[in-house]
mmCIF file with all atom_site columns, C-alpha atoms in Angstrom:
data_model
loop_
_atom_site.group_PDB
_atom_site.id
_atom_site.type_symbol
_atom_site.label_atom_id
_atom_site.label_alt_id
_atom_site.label_comp_id
_atom_site.label_asym_id
_atom_site.label_entity_id
_atom_site.label_seq_id
_atom_site.pdbx_PDB_ins_code
_atom_site.Cartn_x
_atom_site.Cartn_y
_atom_site.Cartn_z
_atom_site.occupancy
_atom_site.B_iso_or_equiv
_atom_site.pdbx_formal_charge
_atom_site.auth_seq_id
_atom_site.auth_comp_id
_atom_site.auth_asym_id
_atom_site.auth_atom_id
_atom_site.pdbx_PDB_model_num
ATOM 1   C CA . MET A 1 1   ? 110.388 155.534 49.712  1.00 0.00 ? 14  MET A CA 1
ATOM 2   C CA . LYS A 1 2   ? 107.269 153.318 49.728  1.00 0.00 ? 15  LYS A CA 1
ATOM 3   C CA . PHE A 1 3   ? 109.601 150.255 49.845  1.00 0.00 ? 16  PHE A CA 1
ATOM 4   C CA . LYS A 1 4   ? 111.386 151.648 52.842  1.00 0.00 ? 17  LYS A CA 1
ATOM 5   C CA . GLY A 1 5   ? 108.151 152.326 54.620  1.00 0.00 ? 18  GLY A CA 1
ATOM 6   C CA . LEU A 1 6   ? 106.882 148.797 53.926  1.00 0.00 ? 19  LEU A CA 1
ATOM 7   C CA . PHE A 1 7   ? 110.121 147.264 55.227  1.00 0.00 ? 20  PHE A CA 1
ATOM 8   C CA . PHE A 1 8   ? 109.949 149.550 58.323  1.00 0.00 ? 21  PHE A CA 1
ATOM 9   C CA . LEU A 1 9   ? 106.327 148.423 58.939  1.00 0.00 ? 22  LEU A CA 1
ATOM 10  C CA . CYS A 1 10  ? 107.331 144.757 58.671  1.00 0.00 ? 23  CYS A CA 1
ATOM 11  C CA . ILE A 1 11  ? 110.157 145.283 61.298  1.00 0.00 ? 24  ILE A CA 1
ATOM 12  C CA . VAL A 1 12  ? 107.779 146.886 63.733  1.00 0.00 ? 25  VAL A CA 1
ATOM 13  C CA . MET A 1 13  ? 105.218 144.049 63.345  1.00 0.00 ? 26  MET A CA 1
ATOM 14  C CA . ILE A 1 14  ? 107.875 141.314 63.816  1.00 0.00 ? 27  ILE A CA 1
ATOM 15  C CA . TYR A 1 15  ? 109.269 143.164 66.830  1.00 0.00 ? 28  TYR A CA 1
ATOM 16  C CA . GLY A 1 16  ? 105.809 143.583 68.352  1.00 0.00 ? 29  GLY A CA 1
ATOM 17  C CA . VAL A 1 17  ? 105.050 139.871 67.890  1.00 0.00 ? 30  VAL A CA 1
ATOM 18  C CA . SER A 1 18  ? 108.293 138.859 69.497  1.00 0.00 ? 31  SER A CA 1
ATOM 19  C CA . LEU A 1 19  ? 107.599 141.051 72.523  1.00 0.00 ? 32  LEU A CA 1
ATOM 20  C CA . HIS A 1 20  ? 104.196 139.612 72.780  1.00 0.00 ? 33  HIS A CA 1
ATOM 21  C CA . ALA A 1 21  ? 105.678 136.114 72.727  1.00 0.00 ? 34  ALA A CA 1
ATOM 22  C CA . GLN A 1 22  ? 108.070 136.896 75.592  1.00 0.00 ? 35  GLN A CA 1
ATOM 23  C CA . GLU A 1 23  ? 105.375 138.222 77.881  1.00 0.00 ? 36  GLU A CA 1
ATOM 24  C CA . PRO A 1 24  ? 105.071 135.797 80.885  1.00 0.00 ? 37  PRO A CA 1
ATOM 25  C CA . THR A 1 25  ? 101.686 134.100 80.950  1.00 0.00 ? 38  THR A CA 1
ATOM 26  C CA . VAL A 1 26  ? 99.829  134.286 84.249  1.00 0.00 ? 39  VAL A CA 1
ATOM 27  C CA . PRO A 1 27  ? 99.198  130.834 85.474  1.00 0.00 ? 40  PRO A CA 1
ATOM 28  C CA . VAL A 1 28  ? 95.593  129.889 85.870  1.00 0.00 ? 41  VAL A CA 1
ATOM 29  C CA . PHE A 1 29  ? 94.867  128.095 89.148  1.00 0.00 ? 42  PHE A CA 1
ATOM 30  C CA . PRO A 1 30  ? 91.665  125.891 89.600  1.00 0.00 ? 43  PRO A CA 1
ATOM 31  C CA . LYS A 1 31  ? 88.915  127.382 91.631  1.00 0.00 ? 44  LYS A CA 1
ATOM 32  C CA . LEU A 1 32  ? 88.909  126.300 95.206  1.00 0.00 ? 45  LEU A CA 1
ATOM 33  C CA . GLY A 1 33  ? 85.899  124.416 96.473  1.00 0.00 ? 46  GLY A CA 1
ATOM 34  C CA . LYS A 1 34  ? 84.272  124.767 99.864  1.00 0.00 ? 47  LYS A CA 1
ATOM 35  C CA . SER A 1 35  ? 86.197  121.896 101.434 1.00 0.00 ? 48  SER A CA 1
ATOM 36  C CA . ASP A 1 36  ? 89.580  122.408 99.555  1.00 0.00 ? 49  ASP A CA 1
ATOM 37  C CA . THR A 1 37  ? 91.907  122.975 102.450 1.00 0.00 ? 50  THR A CA 1
ATOM 38  C CA . ILE A 1 38  ? 94.740  120.490 101.850 1.00 0.00 ? 51  ILE A CA 1
ATOM 39  C CA . ARG A 1 39  ? 97.839  122.009 100.277 1.00 0.00 ? 52  ARG A CA 1
ATOM 40  C CA . VAL A 1 40  ? 99.133  119.872 97.368  1.00 0.00 ? 53  VAL A CA 1
ATOM 41  C CA . ALA A 1 41  ? 101.895 120.136 94.775  1.00 0.00 ? 54  ALA A CA 1
ATOM 42  C CA . SER A 1 42  ? 100.993 121.551 91.270  1.00 0.00 ? 55  SER A CA 1
ATOM 43  C CA . THR A 1 43  ? 102.479 121.482 87.772  1.00 0.00 ? 56  THR A CA 1
ATOM 44  C CA . ASN A 1 44  ? 102.331 124.312 85.263  1.00 0.00 ? 57  ASN A CA 1
ATOM 45  C CA . ASP A 1 45  ? 100.892 122.875 82.050  1.00 0.00 ? 58  ASP A CA 1
ATOM 46  C CA . ASN A 1 46  ? 100.826 125.584 79.400  1.00 0.00 ? 59  ASN A CA 1
ATOM 47  C CA . GLY A 1 47  ? 99.631  128.171 81.908  1.00 0.00 ? 60  GLY A CA 1
ATOM 48  C CA . VAL A 1 48  ? 97.233  125.915 83.646  1.00 0.00 ? 61  VAL A CA 1
ATOM 49  C CA . MET A 1 49  ? 98.222  124.813 87.208  1.00 0.00 ? 62  MET A CA 1
ATOM 50  C CA . ILE A 1 50  ? 97.351  121.264 87.597  1.00 0.00 ? 63  ILE A CA 1
ATOM 51  C CA . PRO A 1 51  ? 97.229  119.953 91.256  1.00 0.00 ? 64  PRO A CA 1
ATOM 52  C CA . TRP A 1 52  ? 98.587  116.486 92.080  1.00 0.00 ? 65  TRP A CA 1
ATOM 53  C CA . MET A 1 53  ? 99.673  114.328 95.072  1.00 0.00 ? 66  MET A CA 1
ATOM 54  C CA . GLN A 1 54  ? 101.736 111.277 95.394  1.00 0.00 ? 67  GLN A CA 1
ATOM 55  C CA . LEU A 1 55  ? 99.897  108.148 96.466  1.00 0.00 ? 68  LEU A CA 1
ATOM 56  C CA . ASN A 1 56  ? 101.246 105.235 98.326  1.00 0.00 ? 69  ASN A CA 1
ATOM 57  C CA . GLU A 1 57  ? 102.006 102.059 96.335  1.00 0.00 ? 70  GLU A CA 1
ATOM 58  C CA . VAL A 1 58  ? 99.030  99.558  96.405  1.00 0.00 ? 71  VAL A CA 1
ATOM 59  C CA . ASN A 1 59  ? 99.834  95.948  95.931  1.00 0.00 ? 72  ASN A CA 1
ATOM 60  C CA . ILE A 1 60  ? 97.119  93.699  94.790  1.00 0.00 ? 73  ILE A CA 1
ATOM 61  C CA . TYR A 1 61  ? 97.388  89.952  95.238  1.00 0.00 ? 74  TYR A CA 1
ATOM 62  C CA . ALA A 1 62  ? 95.173  87.243  93.715  1.00 0.00 ? 75  ALA A CA 1
ATOM 63  C CA . ALA A 1 63  ? 93.676  84.516  95.950  1.00 0.00 ? 76  ALA A CA 1
ATOM 64  C CA . ARG A 1 64  ? 96.024  81.590  95.841  1.00 0.00 ? 77  ARG A CA 1
ATOM 65  C CA . ILE A 1 65  ? 94.692  78.211  94.801  1.00 0.00 ? 78  ILE A CA 1
ATOM 66  C CA . TRP A 1 66  ? 96.254  75.270  96.465  1.00 0.00 ? 79  TRP A CA 1
ATOM 67  C CA . LYS A 1 67  ? 96.863  72.020  94.720  1.00 0.00 ? 80  LYS A CA 1
ATOM 68  C CA . SER A 1 68  ? 96.430  69.999  97.917  1.00 0.00 ? 81  SER A CA 1
ATOM 69  C CA . PRO A 1 69  ? 95.743  70.488  101.469 1.00 0.00 ? 82  PRO A CA 1
ATOM 70  C CA . ALA A 1 70  ? 99.375  69.336  102.178 1.00 0.00 ? 83  ALA A CA 1
ATOM 71  C CA . GLU A 1 71  ? 100.651 72.188  100.112 1.00 0.00 ? 84  GLU A CA 1
ATOM 72  C CA . GLN A 1 72  ? 98.453  74.745  101.953 1.00 0.00 ? 85  GLN A CA 1
ATOM 73  C CA . ALA A 1 73  ? 99.711  73.322  105.302 1.00 0.00 ? 86  ALA A CA 1
ATOM 74  C CA . ALA A 1 74  ? 103.348 73.661  104.236 1.00 0.00 ? 87  ALA A CA 1
ATOM 75  C CA . TYR A 1 75  ? 102.706 77.243  103.331 1.00 0.00 ? 88  TYR A CA 1
ATOM 76  C CA . ASN A 1 76  ? 101.069 78.012  106.590 1.00 0.00 ? 89  ASN A CA 1
ATOM 77  C CA . ARG A 1 77  ? 104.036 76.432  108.451 1.00 0.00 ? 90  ARG A CA 1
ATOM 78  C CA . LEU A 1 78  ? 106.337 78.690  106.339 1.00 0.00 ? 91  LEU A CA 1
ATOM 79  C CA . ARG A 1 79  ? 104.213 81.710  107.130 1.00 0.00 ? 92  ARG A CA 1
ATOM 80  C CA . TYR A 1 80  ? 104.327 80.940  110.864 1.00 0.00 ? 93  TYR A CA 1
ATOM 81  C CA . ASN A 1 81  ? 108.107 80.568  110.746 1.00 0.00 ? 94  ASN A CA 1
ATOM 82  C CA . VAL A 1 82  ? 108.670 83.766  108.597 1.00 0.00 ? 95  VAL A CA 1
ATOM 83  C CA . LEU A 1 83  ? 106.574 85.893  111.009 1.00 0.00 ? 96  LEU A CA 1
ATOM 84  C CA . LYS A 1 84  ? 108.295 84.337  113.936 1.00 0.00 ? 97  LYS A CA 1
ATOM 85  C CA . VAL A 1 85  ? 111.856 85.386  112.848 1.00 0.00 ? 98  VAL A CA 1
ATOM 86  C CA . MET A 1 86  ? 111.164 88.591  110.821 1.00 0.00 ? 99  MET A CA 1
ATOM 87  C CA . PRO A 1 87  ? 111.298 90.854  114.001 1.00 0.00 ? 100 PRO A CA 1
ATOM 88  C CA . TYR A 1 88  ? 114.791 89.488  114.643 1.00 0.00 ? 101 TYR A CA 1
ATOM 89  C CA . ALA A 1 89  ? 115.914 90.362  111.165 1.00 0.00 ? 102 ALA A CA 1
ATOM 90  C CA . LEU A 1 90  ? 114.531 93.848  111.360 1.00 0.00 ? 103 LEU A CA 1
ATOM 91  C CA . PHE A 1 91  ? 116.370 94.234  114.792 1.00 0.00 ? 104 PHE A CA 1
ATOM 92  C CA . ALA A 1 92  ? 119.599 93.163  113.207 1.00 0.00 ? 105 ALA A CA 1
ATOM 93  C CA . LYS A 1 93  ? 119.077 95.672  110.362 1.00 0.00 ? 106 LYS A CA 1
ATOM 94  C CA . ARG A 1 94  ? 118.466 98.620  112.710 1.00 0.00 ? 107 ARG A CA 1
ATOM 95  C CA . ARG A 1 95  ? 121.302 97.604  115.063 1.00 0.00 ? 108 ARG A CA 1
ATOM 96  C CA . TYR A 1 96  ? 123.739 97.136  112.264 1.00 0.00 ? 109 TYR A CA 1
ATOM 97  C CA . GLU A 1 97  ? 122.851 100.387 110.603 1.00 0.00 ? 110 GLU A CA 1
ATOM 98  C CA . GLN A 1 98  ? 123.274 102.099 113.943 1.00 0.00 ? 111 GLN A CA 1
ATOM 99  C CA . LEU A 1 99  ? 126.629 100.479 114.399 1.00 0.00 ? 112 LEU A CA 1
ATOM 100 C CA . GLU A 1 100 ? 127.820 101.732 110.996 1.00 0.00 ? 113 GLU A CA 1
ATOM 101 C CA . GLN A 1 101 ? 126.687 105.301 111.769 1.00 0.00 ? 114 GLN A CA 1
ATOM 102 C CA . ASP A 1 102 ? 128.532 105.208 115.143 1.00 0.00 ? 115 ASP A CA 1
ATOM 103 C CA . LEU A 1 103 ? 131.700 103.873 113.566 1.00 0.00 ? 116 LEU A CA 1
ATOM 104 C CA . ALA A 1 104 ? 131.629 106.496 110.956 1.00 0.00 ? 117 ALA A CA 1
ATOM 105 C CA . LYS A 1 105 ? 131.595 109.225 113.641 1.00 0.00 ? 118 LYS A CA 1
ATOM 106 C CA . THR A 1 106 ? 134.941 108.265 115.254 1.00 0.00 ? 119 THR A CA 1
ATOM 107 C CA . SER A 1 107 ? 138.294 107.291 113.962 1.00 0.00 ? 120 SER A CA 1
ATOM 108 C CA . GLU A 1 108 ? 139.694 106.049 117.279 1.00 0.00 ? 121 GLU A CA 1
ATOM 109 C CA . LYS A 1 109 ? 140.337 102.355 117.123 1.00 0.00 ? 122 LYS A CA 1
ATOM 110 C CA . LYS A 1 110 ? 139.623 101.869 120.837 1.00 0.00 ? 123 LYS A CA 1
ATOM 111 C CA . GLU A 1 111 ? 136.260 103.504 120.648 1.00 0.00 ? 124 GLU A CA 1
ATOM 112 C CA . GLN A 1 112 ? 135.284 101.567 117.462 1.00 0.00 ? 125 GLN A CA 1
ATOM 113 C CA . LYS A 1 113 ? 136.203 98.292  119.351 1.00 0.00 ? 126 LYS A CA 1
ATOM 114 C CA . GLN A 1 114 ? 133.900 99.322  122.195 1.00 0.00 ? 127 GLN A CA 1
ATOM 115 C CA . LEU A 1 115 ? 131.011 100.164 119.763 1.00 0.00 ? 128 LEU A CA 1
ATOM 116 C CA . VAL A 1 116 ? 131.407 96.715  118.112 1.00 0.00 ? 129 VAL A CA 1
ATOM 117 C CA . LYS A 1 117 ? 131.586 94.984  121.530 1.00 0.00 ? 130 LYS A CA 1
ATOM 118 C CA . GLN A 1 118 ? 128.445 96.801  122.671 1.00 0.00 ? 131 GLN A CA 1
ATOM 119 C CA . CYS A 1 119 ? 126.562 95.733  119.480 1.00 0.00 ? 132 CYS A CA 1
ATOM 120 C CA . ASP A 1 120 ? 127.808 92.178  119.877 1.00 0.00 ? 133 ASP A CA 1
ATOM 121 C CA . LYS A 1 121 ? 126.711 92.178  123.370 1.00 0.00 ? 134 LYS A CA 1
ATOM 122 C CA . GLU A 1 122 ? 123.110 93.362  122.520 1.00 0.00 ? 135 GLU A CA 1
ATOM 123 C CA . ILE A 1 123 ? 122.768 90.635  119.809 1.00 0.00 ? 136 ILE A CA 1
ATOM 124 C CA . LYS A 1 124 ? 124.031 87.940  122.141 1.00 0.00 ? 137 LYS A CA 1
ATOM 125 C CA . ASP A 1 125 ? 121.596 89.084  124.807 1.00 0.00 ? 138 ASP A CA 1
ATOM 126 C CA . MET A 1 126 ? 118.777 88.658  122.360 1.00 0.00 ? 139 MET A CA 1
ATOM 127 C CA . PHE A 1 127 ? 120.142 85.342  121.294 1.00 0.00 ? 140 PHE A CA 1
ATOM 128 C CA . ASN A 1 128 ? 120.213 84.064  124.931 1.00 0.00 ? 141 ASN A CA 1
ATOM 129 C CA . ARG A 1 129 ? 116.677 85.252  125.433 1.00 0.00 ? 142 ARG A CA 1
ATOM 130 C CA . GLU A 1 130 ? 114.832 84.245  122.358 1.00 0.00 ? 143 GLU A CA 1
ATOM 131 C CA . ILE A 1 131 ? 116.736 83.176  119.268 1.00 0.00 ? 144 ILE A CA 1
ATOM 132 C CA . LYS A 1 132 ? 118.386 80.105  120.943 1.00 0.00 ? 145 LYS A CA 1
ATOM 133 C CA . GLU A 1 133 ? 114.754 78.635  121.113 1.00 0.00 ? 146 GLU A CA 1
ATOM 134 C CA . LEU A 1 134 ? 114.332 78.764  117.291 1.00 0.00 ? 147 LEU A CA 1
ATOM 135 C CA . THR A 1 135 ? 114.105 75.585  115.251 1.00 0.00 ? 148 THR A CA 1
ATOM 136 C CA . ILE A 1 136 ? 116.589 74.674  112.544 1.00 0.00 ? 149 ILE A CA 1
ATOM 137 C CA . THR A 1 137 ? 114.121 75.720  109.950 1.00 0.00 ? 150 THR A CA 1
ATOM 138 C CA . GLN A 1 138 ? 113.501 79.027  111.662 1.00 0.00 ? 151 GLN A CA 1
ATOM 139 C CA . GLY A 1 139 ? 117.232 79.621  111.928 1.00 0.00 ? 152 GLY A CA 1
ATOM 140 C CA . GLN A 1 140 ? 117.671 79.017  108.237 1.00 0.00 ? 153 GLN A CA 1
ATOM 141 C CA . ILE A 1 141 ? 114.966 81.421  107.374 1.00 0.00 ? 154 ILE A CA 1
ATOM 142 C CA . LEU A 1 142 ? 116.483 83.949  109.740 1.00 0.00 ? 155 LEU A CA 1
ATOM 143 C CA . THR A 1 143 ? 119.860 83.896  107.971 1.00 0.00 ? 156 THR A CA 1
ATOM 144 C CA . LYS A 1 144 ? 118.148 84.565  104.632 1.00 0.00 ? 157 LYS A CA 1
ATOM 145 C CA . LEU A 1 145 ? 116.134 87.421  106.021 1.00 0.00 ? 158 LEU A CA 1
ATOM 146 C CA . ILE A 1 146 ? 119.133 89.025  107.592 1.00 0.00 ? 159 ILE A CA 1
ATOM 147 C CA . ASP A 1 147 ? 120.783 88.969  104.070 1.00 0.00 ? 160 ASP A CA 1
ATOM 148 C CA . ARG A 1 148 ? 117.528 90.445  102.666 1.00 0.00 ? 161 ARG A CA 1
ATOM 149 C CA . GLU A 1 149 ? 117.440 93.389  105.267 1.00 0.00 ? 162 GLU A CA 1
ATOM 150 C CA . VAL A 1 150 ? 120.995 94.136  105.800 1.00 0.00 ? 163 VAL A CA 1
ATOM 151 C CA . GLY A 1 151 ? 122.284 93.344  102.291 1.00 0.00 ? 164 GLY A CA 1
ATOM 152 C CA . ARG A 1 152 ? 125.064 91.220  103.687 1.00 0.00 ? 165 ARG A CA 1
ATOM 153 C CA . THR A 1 153 ? 125.162 87.519  104.861 1.00 0.00 ? 166 THR A CA 1
ATOM 154 C CA . THR A 1 154 ? 125.382 86.784  108.583 1.00 0.00 ? 167 THR A CA 1
ATOM 155 C CA . TYR A 1 155 ? 128.872 85.399  107.772 1.00 0.00 ? 168 TYR A CA 1
ATOM 156 C CA . ASP A 1 156 ? 129.973 88.728  106.303 1.00 0.00 ? 169 ASP A CA 1
ATOM 157 C CA . ILE A 1 157 ? 128.677 90.654  109.271 1.00 0.00 ? 170 ILE A CA 1
ATOM 158 C CA . VAL A 1 158 ? 130.454 88.474  111.744 1.00 0.00 ? 171 VAL A CA 1
ATOM 159 C CA . LYS A 1 159 ? 133.661 88.656  109.586 1.00 0.00 ? 172 LYS A CA 1
ATOM 160 C CA . GLN A 1 160 ? 133.500 92.394  109.588 1.00 0.00 ? 173 GLN A CA 1
ATOM 161 C CA . THR A 1 161 ? 132.788 92.933  113.245 1.00 0.00 ? 174 THR A CA 1
ATOM 162 C CA . LYS A 1 162 ? 134.642 89.961  114.823 1.00 0.00 ? 175 LYS A CA 1
ATOM 163 C CA . GLY A 1 163 ? 137.187 88.970  112.237 1.00 0.00 ? 176 GLY A CA 1
ATOM 164 C CA . GLY A 1 164 ? 137.720 86.158  109.734 1.00 0.00 ? 177 GLY A CA 1
ATOM 165 C CA . PHE A 1 165 ? 138.663 83.563  112.293 1.00 0.00 ? 178 PHE A CA 1
ATOM 166 C CA . ALA A 1 166 ? 135.474 84.169  114.397 1.00 0.00 ? 179 ALA A CA 1
ATOM 167 C CA . ALA A 1 167 ? 133.306 84.004  111.251 1.00 0.00 ? 180 ALA A CA 1
ATOM 168 C CA . PHE A 1 168 ? 134.949 80.733  110.229 1.00 0.00 ? 181 PHE A CA 1
ATOM 169 C CA . SER A 1 169 ? 134.448 79.241  113.787 1.00 0.00 ? 182 SER A CA 1
ATOM 170 C CA . TYR A 1 170 ? 130.740 80.387  113.908 1.00 0.00 ? 183 TYR A CA 1
ATOM 171 C CA . GLN A 1 171 ? 130.178 78.869  110.378 1.00 0.00 ? 184 GLN A CA 1
ATOM 172 C CA . ILE A 1 172 ? 131.543 75.507  111.573 1.00 0.00 ? 185 ILE A CA 1
ATOM 173 C CA . VAL A 1 173 ? 129.247 75.494  114.587 1.00 0.00 ? 186 VAL A CA 1
ATOM 174 C CA . ALA A 1 174 ? 126.209 76.594  112.361 1.00 0.00 ? 187 ALA A CA 1
ATOM 175 C CA . ARG A 1 175 ? 126.879 73.777  109.927 1.00 0.00 ? 188 ARG A CA 1
ATOM 176 C CA . VAL A 1 176 ? 126.900 71.224  112.685 1.00 0.00 ? 189 VAL A CA 1
ATOM 177 C CA . VAL A 1 177 ? 123.380 72.140  113.719 1.00 0.00 ? 190 VAL A CA 1
ATOM 178 C CA . GLY A 1 178 ? 122.129 72.544  110.184 1.00 0.00 ? 191 GLY A CA 1
ATOM 179 C CA . HIS A 1 179 ? 122.552 76.297  109.576 1.00 0.00 ? 192 HIS A CA 1
ATOM 180 C CA . ASN A 1 180 ? 124.583 78.136  106.943 1.00 0.00 ? 193 ASN A CA 1
ATOM 181 C CA . LEU A 1 181 ? 125.713 81.702  107.793 1.00 0.00 ? 194 LEU A CA 1
ATOM 182 C CA . LYS A 1 182 ? 126.457 82.351  104.156 1.00 0.00 ? 195 LYS A CA 1
ATOM 183 C CA . SER A 1 183 ? 122.889 81.772  103.084 1.00 0.00 ? 196 SER A CA 1
ATOM 184 C CA . THR A 1 184 ? 121.682 84.479  100.659 1.00 0.00 ? 197 THR A CA 1
ATOM 185 C CA . TYR A 1 185 ? 118.158 85.673  99.845  1.00 0.00 ? 198 TYR A CA 1
ATOM 186 C CA . ASP A 1 186 ? 116.757 85.668  96.339  1.00 0.00 ? 199 ASP A CA 1
ATOM 187 C CA . PRO A 1 187 ? 113.279 87.053  96.027  1.00 0.00 ? 200 PRO A CA 1
ATOM 188 C CA . ASN A 1 188 ? 112.598 84.915  92.941  1.00 0.00 ? 201 ASN A CA 1
ATOM 189 C CA . THR A 1 189 ? 113.702 81.583  94.451  1.00 0.00 ? 202 THR A CA 1
ATOM 190 C CA . ASP A 1 190 ? 112.242 82.513  97.837  1.00 0.00 ? 203 ASP A CA 1
ATOM 191 C CA . ARG A 1 191 ? 109.050 83.990  96.323  1.00 0.00 ? 204 ARG A CA 1
ATOM 192 C CA . ASP A 1 192 ? 106.793 82.461  99.022  1.00 0.00 ? 205 ASP A CA 1
ATOM 193 C CA . ILE A 1 193 ? 108.867 84.203  101.703 1.00 0.00 ? 206 ILE A CA 1
ATOM 194 C CA . GLU A 1 194 ? 108.779 87.457  99.731  1.00 0.00 ? 207 GLU A CA 1
ATOM 195 C CA . SER A 1 195 ? 104.987 87.192  99.434  1.00 0.00 ? 208 SER A CA 1
ATOM 196 C CA . ILE A 1 196 ? 104.445 86.495  103.048 1.00 0.00 ? 209 ILE A CA 1
ATOM 197 C CA . ILE A 1 197 ? 106.605 89.527  104.091 1.00 0.00 ? 210 ILE A CA 1
ATOM 198 C CA . ARG A 1 198 ? 104.856 91.897  101.677 1.00 0.00 ? 211 ARG A CA 1
ATOM 199 C CA . THR A 1 199 ? 101.445 90.980  102.946 1.00 0.00 ? 212 THR A CA 1
ATOM 200 C CA . SER A 1 200 ? 102.311 90.800  106.577 1.00 0.00 ? 213 SER A CA 1
ATOM 201 C CA . GLY A 1 201 ? 102.215 94.528  107.336 1.00 0.00 ? 214 GLY A CA 1
ATOM 202 C CA . PHE A 1 202 ? 105.928 94.880  108.431 1.00 0.00 ? 215 PHE A CA 1
ATOM 203 C CA . TYR A 1 203 ? 106.433 97.912  106.149 1.00 0.00 ? 216 TYR A CA 1
ATOM 204 C CA . GLN A 1 204 ? 103.242 99.782  106.594 1.00 0.00 ? 217 GLN A CA 1
#
């Protein structure tokens, strides 16, 4: 009888402990200060609510040391050229993304051709106003930046929107004046251009 009573007592104790373990803990929030008016996210860490907020990425660049005045002058020219053509690359990116969205909304071939024609007209108008005045070096940088922003070379974009023959014809003309529509962008090879873009404020 004593053994049964002891056994029953152990069962009750174990059951009581398990019930206590299953009781939800009330999260403890930090005390608010006088000026704490900004709502932030929080994480429950063993019953203690820890507030947190996501911060923007901060890039730190060391001051560059030039080997010679000529090297610094070359970098300054590159910076000027990159800043000159970067807005055109961003325009191409936005316009091409808009074209893809518009094409996805319709399955009618006639309407799709009209959308491509309108996009082509806008880019040509910009070309006639400003891009035709670019130097060969600026044009070469622009083709690289279009690949960087759009994820496709200028040749691929022309081929998709105008067809393979048009892309081939444009490439021949481009090669005559020193351009290459198939130019690709490599942030490692083109690290000076990448550094200029990241420190220029285009993505703030």
